[in-house]
Tab-separated table of C-alpha atoms in Angstrom:
chain	number	residue	atom	x	y	z
A	923	UNK	CA	22.970	18.427	2.337
A	924	UNK	CA	19.248	17.685	2.343
A	925	UNK	CA	17.868	17.924	-1.220
A	926	UNK	CA	14.082	17.738	-1.506
A	927	UNK	CA	10.848	18.716	-3.300
A	928	UNK	CA	11.946	18.256	-6.950
A	929	UNK	CA	9.845	19.919	-9.671
A	930	UNK	CA	10.090	19.215	-13.418
A	931	UNK	CA	10.283	22.027	-15.953
A	932	UNK	CA	7.570	21.875	-18.694
A	933	UNK	CA	10.086	20.841	-21.363
A	934	UNK	CA	11.772	18.287	-19.104
A	935	UNK	CA	15.179	19.959	-19.396
A	936	UNK	CA	15.481	20.982	-15.759
A	937	UNK	CA	14.593	19.924	-12.253
A	938	UNK	CA	14.159	22.654	-9.669
A	939	UNK	CA	14.675	21.532	-6.083
A	940	UNK	CA	15.219	22.797	-2.566
A	941	UNK	CA	18.523	22.285	-0.734
A	942	UNK	CA	20.239	23.490	2.433
A	943	UNK	CA	23.727	22.989	0.976
A	944	UNK	CA	24.492	26.701	1.322
A	945	UNK	CA	23.186	27.045	4.865
A	946	UNK	CA	19.509	27.996	4.644
A	947	UNK	CA	17.088	26.338	2.220
A	948	UNK	CA	17.399	27.770	-1.306
A	949	UNK	CA	16.195	26.927	-4.813
A	950	UNK	CA	18.556	25.162	-7.229
A	951	UNK	CA	18.422	23.820	-10.798
A	952	UNK	CA	19.961	20.593	-12.078
A	953	UNK	CA	19.807	18.669	-15.343
A	954	UNK	CA	17.922	15.325	-15.182
A	955	UNK	CA	21.160	13.682	-16.297
A	956	UNK	CA	22.989	15.152	-13.292
A	957	UNK	CA	25.992	17.454	-13.276
A	958	UNK	CA	26.628	20.844	-11.697
A	959	UNK	CA	23.746	22.678	-10.059
A	960	UNK	CA	22.757	26.322	-10.428
A	961	UNK	CA	21.640	28.274	-7.374
A	962	UNK	CA	18.706	30.622	-8.018
A	963	UNK	CA	17.901	32.101	-4.592
A	964	UNK	CA	20.300	33.368	-1.934
A	965	UNK	CA	18.137	34.733	0.872
A	966	UNK	CA	18.790	33.754	4.499
A	967	UNK	CA	15.103	32.871	4.835
A	968	UNK	CA	13.974	29.421	3.725
A	969	UNK	CA	12.977	29.117	0.049
A	970	UNK	CA	11.255	26.032	-1.428
A	971	UNK	CA	10.527	25.397	-5.122
A	972	UNK	CA	6.877	24.572	-5.932
A	973	UNK	CA	6.443	24.962	-9.723
A	974	UNK	CA	7.700	26.274	-13.063
A	975	UNK	CA	5.883	28.906	-15.084
A	976	UNK	CA	4.153	27.317	-18.134
A	977	UNK	CA	6.776	28.804	-20.461
A	978	UNK	CA	9.562	27.315	-18.320
A	979	UNK	CA	11.331	30.658	-17.954
A	980	UNK	CA	10.865	31.050	-14.212
A	981	UNK	CA	10.477	28.990	-11.042
A	982	UNK	CA	7.721	29.501	-8.482
A	983	UNK	CA	8.850	29.155	-4.893
A	984	UNK	CA	7.649	29.660	-1.335
A	985	UNK	CA	9.646	31.929	0.951
A	986	UNK	CA	9.472	33.450	4.410
A	987	UNK	CA	11.682	36.398	3.461
A	988	UNK	CA	9.004	39.101	3.855
A	989	UNK	CA	6.237	37.307	5.768
A	990	UNK	CA	5.619	33.995	7.480
A	991	UNK	CA	5.278	32.406	4.040
A	992	UNK	CA	4.405	33.807	0.605
A	993	UNK	CA	4.970	33.015	-3.088
A	994	UNK	CA	7.553	34.372	-5.526
A	995	UNK	CA	9.100	33.696	-8.926
A	996	UNK	CA	12.739	33.793	-10.030
A	997	UNK	CA	14.083	33.495	-13.616
A	998	UNK	CA	15.803	30.215	-14.453
A	999	UNK	CA	18.663	32.314	-15.820
A	1000	UNK	CA	18.997	33.993	-12.411
A	1001	UNK	CA	18.012	37.451	-11.327
A	1002	UNK	CA	15.742	39.340	-8.971
A	1003	UNK	CA	12.850	37.501	-7.339
A	1004	UNK	CA	9.338	38.895	-7.887
A	1005	UNK	CA	6.385	38.431	-5.495
A	1006	UNK	CA	3.239	36.708	-6.731
A	1007	UNK	CA	1.249	37.877	-3.700
A	1008	UNK	CA	1.294	41.031	-1.626
A	1009	UNK	CA	3.232	40.733	1.615
A	1010	UNK	CA	0.090	40.648	3.762
A	1011	UNK	CA	-0.670	37.174	2.339
A	1012	UNK	CA	0.745	34.961	5.077
A	1013	UNK	CA	0.974	31.158	5.131
A	1014	UNK	CA	0.694	30.714	1.362
A	1015	UNK	CA	2.086	27.322	0.248
A	1016	UNK	CA	2.276	24.999	-2.775
A	1017	UNK	CA	1.743	27.648	-5.432
A	1018	UNK	CA	0.972	26.195	-8.894
A	1019	UNK	CA	0.291	28.169	-12.097
A	1020	UNK	CA	-2.491	27.002	-14.441
A	1021	UNK	CA	-1.548	25.539	-17.855
A	1022	UNK	CA	-2.693	28.731	-19.609
A	1023	UNK	CA	-0.690	30.912	-17.213
A	1024	UNK	CA	-3.716	32.944	-16.173
A	1025	UNK	CA	-4.284	31.683	-12.622
A	1026	UNK	CA	-2.317	30.742	-9.532
A	1027	UNK	CA	-3.721	28.204	-7.080
A	1028	UNK	CA	-2.264	27.887	-3.578
A	1029	UNK	CA	-3.125	26.534	-0.141
A	1030	UNK	CA	-3.206	29.000	2.718
A	1031	UNK	CA	-3.045	28.274	6.426
A	1032	UNK	CA	-0.407	27.576	9.051
A	1033	UNK	CA	-1.375	23.875	9.080
A	1034	UNK	CA	0.677	23.600	5.878
A	1035	UNK	CA	3.680	23.432	8.217
A	1036	UNK	CA	2.052	20.540	10.125
A	1037	UNK	CA	0.736	18.455	7.210
A	1038	UNK	CA	1.574	15.235	9.091
A	1039	UNK	CA	-1.260	15.853	11.578
A	1040	UNK	CA	-4.676	14.431	10.739
A	1041	UNK	CA	-8.097	15.478	11.935
A	1042	UNK	CA	-7.356	19.168	12.586
A	1043	UNK	CA	-10.386	21.437	12.306
A	1044	UNK	CA	-9.875	25.068	13.229
A	1045	UNK	CA	-8.928	28.576	12.243
A	1046	UNK	CA	-5.483	27.523	10.969
A	1047	UNK	CA	-6.781	24.860	8.570
A	1048	UNK	CA	-5.390	25.102	5.056
A	1049	UNK	CA	-7.838	26.443	2.434
A	1050	UNK	CA	-7.488	26.659	-1.362
A	1051	UNK	CA	-7.325	30.061	-3.095
A	1052	UNK	CA	-6.948	31.202	-6.704
A	1053	UNK	CA	-5.376	34.439	-7.893
A	1054	UNK	CA	-6.049	35.907	-11.328
A	1055	UNK	CA	-2.577	36.620	-12.720
A	1056	UNK	CA	-3.862	39.528	-14.853
A	1057	UNK	CA	-6.217	41.399	-12.518
A	1058	UNK	CA	-4.760	40.323	-9.179
A	1059	UNK	CA	-8.189	39.311	-7.907
A	1060	UNK	CA	-8.104	36.533	-5.324
A	1061	UNK	CA	-10.893	34.210	-4.217
A	1062	UNK	CA	-11.224	31.216	-1.949
A	1063	UNK	CA	-12.484	28.162	-3.792
A	1064	UNK	CA	-12.459	25.506	-1.043
A	1065	UNK	CA	-13.787	26.477	2.375
A	1066	UNK	CA	-14.265	23.079	4.002
A	1067	UNK	CA	-13.395	22.771	7.738
A	1068	UNK	CA	-10.830	20.115	6.830
A	1069	UNK	CA	-7.324	20.774	5.534
A	1070	UNK	CA	-6.637	20.996	1.789
A	1071	UNK	CA	-2.996	20.433	0.819
A	1072	UNK	CA	-0.810	20.174	-2.313
A	1073	UNK	CA	-3.174	21.663	-4.925
A	1074	UNK	CA	-2.369	21.112	-8.599
A	1075	UNK	CA	-4.042	21.728	-11.932
A	1076	UNK	CA	-5.391	19.029	-14.177
A	1077	UNK	CA	-3.790	18.932	-17.656
A	1078	UNK	CA	-6.616	20.949	-19.233
A	1079	UNK	CA	-6.878	23.450	-16.371
A	1080	UNK	CA	-10.575	22.691	-15.832
A	1081	UNK	CA	-10.201	21.025	-12.460
A	1082	UNK	CA	-7.940	21.384	-9.456
A	1083	UNK	CA	-6.742	18.322	-7.538
A	1084	UNK	CA	-5.715	18.398	-3.894
A	1085	UNK	CA	-5.268	16.225	-0.782
A	1086	UNK	CA	-7.703	16.313	2.139
A	1087	UNK	CA	-8.758	14.251	5.164
A	1088	UNK	CA	-12.361	15.478	5.006
A	1089	UNK	CA	-13.668	11.899	4.829
A	1090	UNK	CA	-12.930	9.114	7.345
A	1091	UNK	CA	-9.925	11.003	8.685
A	1092	UNK	CA	-7.630	9.687	5.920
A	1093	UNK	CA	-5.842	11.934	3.403
A	1094	UNK	CA	-7.165	11.137	-0.094
A	1095	UNK	CA	-7.131	12.892	-3.455
A	1096	UNK	CA	-10.069	15.209	-4.142
A	1097	UNK	CA	-10.896	17.574	-6.979
A	1098	UNK	CA	-13.012	20.667	-7.641
A	1099	UNK	CA	-13.770	22.707	-10.705
A	1100	UNK	CA	-11.626	25.815	-11.074
A	1101	UNK	CA	-14.652	27.778	-9.840
A	1102	UNK	CA	-14.754	25.718	-6.646
A	1103	UNK	CA	-17.875	23.801	-7.685
A	1104	UNK	CA	-18.414	20.051	-8.007
A	1105	UNK	CA	-16.119	18.702	-5.256
A	1106	UNK	CA	-15.589	14.971	-5.525
A	1107	UNK	CA	-13.282	12.292	-4.211
A	1108	UNK	CA	-10.788	10.680	-6.579
A	1109	UNK	CA	-9.349	8.028	-4.230
A	1110	UNK	CA	-10.997	6.244	-1.332
A	1111	UNK	CA	-8.194	4.777	0.782
A	1112	UNK	CA	-9.368	3.560	4.178
A	1113	UNK	CA	-5.858	3.857	5.606
A	1114	UNK	CA	-2.462	5.014	4.393
A	1115	UNK	CA	-2.458	8.783	3.790
A	1116	UNK	CA	-1.663	10.429	0.452
A	1117	UNK	CA	1.255	12.864	0.774
A	1118	UNK	CA	3.139	15.283	-1.527
A	1119	UNK	CA	0.861	14.878	-4.548
A	1120	UNK	CA	1.586	16.373	-7.961
A	1121	UNK	CA	-0.202	16.030	-11.317
A	1122	UNK	CA	1.461	15.282	-14.638
A	1123	UNK	CA	1.402	18.144	-17.132
A	1124	UNK	CA	0.269	16.186	-20.193
A	1125	UNK	CA	-1.897	13.367	-18.857
A	1126	UNK	CA	-4.472	12.996	-16.034
A	1127	UNK	CA	-2.202	11.099	-13.651
A	1128	UNK	CA	-1.193	12.023	-10.108
A	1129	UNK	CA	1.870	10.726	-8.274
A	1130	UNK	CA	2.405	10.877	-4.541
A	1131	UNK	CA	3.902	9.241	-1.469
A	1132	UNK	CA	1.881	6.581	0.368
A	1133	UNK	CA	2.834	3.744	2.710
A	1134	UNK	CA	6.530	4.684	2.429
A	1135	UNK	CA	6.470	4.230	-1.350
A	1136	UNK	CA	5.593	6.052	-4.564
A	1137	UNK	CA	2.051	5.639	-5.926
A	1138	UNK	CA	0.187	6.795	-9.028
A	1139	UNK	CA	-3.519	7.363	-9.639
A	1140	UNK	CA	-5.509	7.712	-12.852
A	1141	UNK	CA	-7.477	10.880	-12.124
A	1142	UNK	CA	-10.311	9.895	-14.483
A	1143	UNK	CA	-10.980	6.456	-13.028
A	1144	UNK	CA	-9.398	6.606	-9.581
A	1145	UNK	CA	-7.411	3.431	-10.295
A	1146	UNK	CA	-4.324	3.476	-8.072
A	1147	UNK	CA	-1.213	1.353	-7.766
A	1148	UNK	CA	2.231	1.437	-6.234
A	1149	UNK	CA	5.126	2.254	-8.547
A	1150	UNK	CA	7.766	-0.462	-8.367
A	1151	UNK	CA	11.170	1.187	-8.094
A	1152	UNK	CA	14.277	-0.955	-8.360
A	1153	UNK	CA	17.183	0.811	-6.676
A	1154	UNK	CA	20.105	-1.626	-6.273
A	1155	UNK	CA	22.252	-0.767	-3.298
A	1156	UNK	CA	24.549	-2.445	-0.866
A	1157	UNK	CA	23.192	-3.889	2.348
A	1158	UNK	CA	21.957	-1.241	4.752
A	1159	UNK	CA	23.526	-2.941	7.761
A	1160	UNK	CA	27.115	-4.130	7.945
A	1161	UNK	CA	27.548	-7.757	8.984
A	1162	UNK	CA	30.328	-6.748	11.351
A	1163	UNK	CA	30.666	-3.815	13.672
A	1164	UNK	CA	33.503	-2.165	15.524
A	1165	UNK	CA	33.241	-1.035	19.121
A	1166	UNK	CA	35.558	1.865	19.795
A	1167	UNK	CA	36.644	3.033	23.213
A	1168	UNK	CA	39.170	5.822	22.817
A	1169	UNK	CA	40.740	5.656	26.315
A	1170	UNK	CA	41.535	1.885	26.040
A	1171	UNK	CA	44.747	1.522	24.012
A	1172	UNK	CA	44.769	-2.299	24.199
A	1173	UNK	CA	43.023	-5.230	25.829
A	1174	UNK	CA	43.483	-9.007	26.200
A	1175	UNK	CA	40.885	-11.657	27.095
A	1176	UNK	CA	42.035	-14.196	29.700
A	1177	UNK	CA	42.314	-17.880	28.644
A	1178	UNK	CA	39.389	-18.837	30.897
A	1179	UNK	CA	37.223	-16.225	29.150
A	1180	UNK	CA	36.156	-14.630	32.424
A	1181	UNK	CA	38.407	-11.567	32.615
A	1182	UNK	CA	39.795	-8.807	30.407
A	1183	UNK	CA	43.037	-6.940	30.985
A	1184	UNK	CA	42.924	-3.462	29.470
A	1185	UNK	CA	45.408	-0.625	29.301
A	1186	UNK	CA	43.797	2.767	29.882
A	1187	UNK	CA	46.047	5.820	29.810
A	1188	UNK	CA	49.057	3.750	30.845
A	1189	UNK	CA	47.324	1.914	33.714
A	1190	UNK	CA	46.330	-1.770	33.686
A	1191	UNK	CA	42.752	-2.609	34.618
A	1192	UNK	CA	41.243	-6.053	35.077
A	1193	UNK	CA	37.520	-6.248	34.498
A	1194	UNK	CA	34.904	-8.951	34.254
A	1195	UNK	CA	34.121	-10.111	30.723
A	1196	UNK	CA	30.459	-9.479	31.530
A	1197	UNK	CA	31.233	-5.948	32.729
A	1198	UNK	CA	30.579	-6.728	36.365
A	1199	UNK	CA	33.666	-5.021	37.828
A	1200	UNK	CA	36.836	-3.100	36.916
A	1201	UNK	CA	39.978	-2.932	39.065
A	1202	UNK	CA	43.136	-0.876	38.567
A	1203	UNK	CA	45.950	-3.292	39.480
A	1204	UNK	CA	49.006	-1.116	38.776
A	1205	UNK	CA	48.285	2.384	40.156
A	1206	UNK	CA	51.756	3.662	39.256
A	1207	UNK	CA	53.075	6.935	37.834
A	1208	UNK	CA	54.746	4.947	35.019
A	1209	UNK	CA	53.375	3.873	31.675
A	1210	UNK	CA	52.347	0.213	31.400
A	1211	UNK	CA	51.550	-1.572	28.133
A	1212	UNK	CA	51.755	-4.889	26.191
A	1213	UNK	CA	49.810	-7.094	28.612
A	1214	UNK	CA	49.508	-10.900	28.315
A	1215	UNK	CA	47.898	-13.588	30.504
A	1216	UNK	CA	49.460	-16.784	31.829
A	1217	UNK	CA	47.639	-20.032	31.034
A	1218	UNK	CA	45.896	-20.148	34.439
A	1219	UNK	CA	44.482	-16.612	33.960
A	1220	UNK	CA	46.033	-15.626	37.293
A	1221	UNK	CA	49.041	-13.499	36.346
A	1222	UNK	CA	49.861	-10.797	33.830
A	1223	UNK	CA	53.168	-10.001	32.189
A	1224	UNK	CA	53.585	-6.475	30.874
A	1225	UNK	CA	56.065	-3.730	30.018
A	1226	UNK	CA	56.610	-0.736	32.274
A	1227	UNK	CA	58.947	2.201	31.823
A	1228	UNK	CA	59.587	2.528	35.558
A	1229	UNK	CA	63.084	3.905	36.015
A	1230	UNK	CA	62.865	5.547	32.583
A	1231	UNK	CA	63.578	2.260	30.745
A	1232	UNK	CA	61.021	-0.297	29.384
A	1233	UNK	CA	61.379	-3.625	31.202
A	1234	UNK	CA	59.236	-6.705	31.827
A	1235	UNK	CA	57.168	-7.107	34.978
A	1236	UNK	CA	54.802	-9.786	36.224
A	1237	UNK	CA	51.842	-9.166	38.524
A	1238	UNK	CA	48.960	-11.070	40.101
A	1239	UNK	CA	45.706	-10.343	38.267
A	1240	UNK	CA	44.058	-9.581	41.602
A	1241	UNK	CA	46.528	-6.739	42.119
A	1242	UNK	CA	47.002	-7.931	45.715
A	1243	UNK	CA	50.773	-7.742	45.718
A	1244	UNK	CA	53.636	-5.717	44.272
A	1245	UNK	CA	54.841	-6.459	40.713
A	1246	UNK	CA	58.035	-8.475	40.174
A	1247	UNK	CA	60.633	-7.086	37.814
A	1248	UNK	CA	61.841	-9.722	35.331
A	1249	UNK	CA	64.416	-7.791	33.276
A	1250	UNK	CA	66.882	-5.030	34.012
A	1251	UNK	CA	68.903	-4.194	30.933
A	1252	UNK	CA	69.820	-0.951	29.163
A	1253	UNK	CA	67.946	-2.177	26.058
A	1254	UNK	CA	64.191	-1.806	25.600
A	1255	UNK	CA	62.023	-4.874	26.264
A	1256	UNK	CA	58.712	-5.138	24.401
A	1257	UNK	CA	55.920	-7.470	23.319
A	1258	UNK	CA	55.990	-10.189	26.014
A	1259	UNK	CA	53.952	-13.351	25.371
A	1260	UNK	CA	53.521	-16.435	27.570
A	1261	UNK	CA	54.253	-19.789	25.933
A	1262	UNK	CA	51.227	-22.133	25.672
A	1263	UNK	CA	52.480	-24.210	28.600
A	1264	UNK	CA	53.231	-21.115	30.678
A	1265	UNK	CA	56.864	-22.114	31.261
A	1266	UNK	CA	58.426	-19.304	29.277
A	1267	UNK	CA	57.869	-15.721	28.250
A	1268	UNK	CA	59.083	-14.623	24.817
A	1269	UNK	CA	59.867	-10.957	24.216
A	1270	UNK	CA	61.848	-8.528	22.090
A	1271	UNK	CA	64.997	-6.819	23.354
A	1272	UNK	CA	66.307	-3.833	21.483
A	1273	UNK	CA	65.674	-3.831	17.733
A	1274	UNK	CA	66.942	-7.286	16.706
A	1275	UNK	CA	66.876	-9.816	19.556
A	1276	UNK	CA	64.112	-12.301	20.305
A	1277	UNK	CA	64.622	-13.676	23.819
A	1278	UNK	CA	62.857	-15.932	26.316
A	1279	UNK	CA	62.723	-15.845	30.109
A	1280	UNK	CA	61.002	-17.881	32.794
A	1281	UNK	CA	58.153	-16.274	34.783
A	1282	UNK	CA	60.379	-16.270	37.879
A	1283	UNK	CA	63.044	-14.215	36.059
A	1284	UNK	CA	65.512	-17.074	35.479
A	1285	UNK	CA	66.742	-18.618	32.236
A	1286	UNK	CA	67.057	-15.387	30.201
């Protein structure tokens, strides 16, 4: 499953996250120490956790269950989801409740689904809104042509921090007063966008993704640094690899290194070691197997069950002549191998006998 977008509870006892382990994306809870998870939402539409209520009793999440995207809450103990916005509020994302529980900030606009694009200016740009949790009144606090993503409250609730590319086309951290006044930049990266920002609950620090790593920024000074994460793991790439070809049941490289004999569905093929050609040299209705090369890389010995009994045969690697039958016994012959000097062929007969024979069929 794909587990993503973790959110800490205020008391640190739980992590809410989004997972598709049940089919569609739903909201789950897990202890920071691991263990079994608890599923909180079960709708076929995609749900994504964005926050906890300040008292930790419910989880805020985004869902497309009744509109393109709106905000809801669900108790951590489980139960019926409740909307935070009326259904006509489409494209609401990243809902976060203020520390005093009185206000909800969210970003609205279909560009929330395309956060990876930079430089968009248009009707679908994401704007920041605040809803009064008591009166239901809603107002837009950031109305810049640029996108504004991932809003979050400062620890004292006086300012709201968000991510925008309004300057130099690079996503940086910005902030405004809760009224929407006093916009100012917090970071000033010339390259390397800020993504997926969140603010700590008890201290003015933001964490986010940047340059394929985790970064943190002091929101009072703007000082930023990468967070060094040591995650020991085994090597990402194996030092060996296996090439599988299901139709080829066996293969043997010729002594001169130029050819390969392969058995494919009971037929013997000879092909160039560089893949330049492939030739079927048996073309029989019988099953062939157990191929081996002579020392000159010109002939192949193999087993064929022609006549309904496995016997040894020898054949030119060019396939330009008929095979010669070397054995003709009621017992099964298997596993032929040429001797290093090419004068003999060793093979098994029946279950117990190890025998040798000359390539011309004599001396058995």
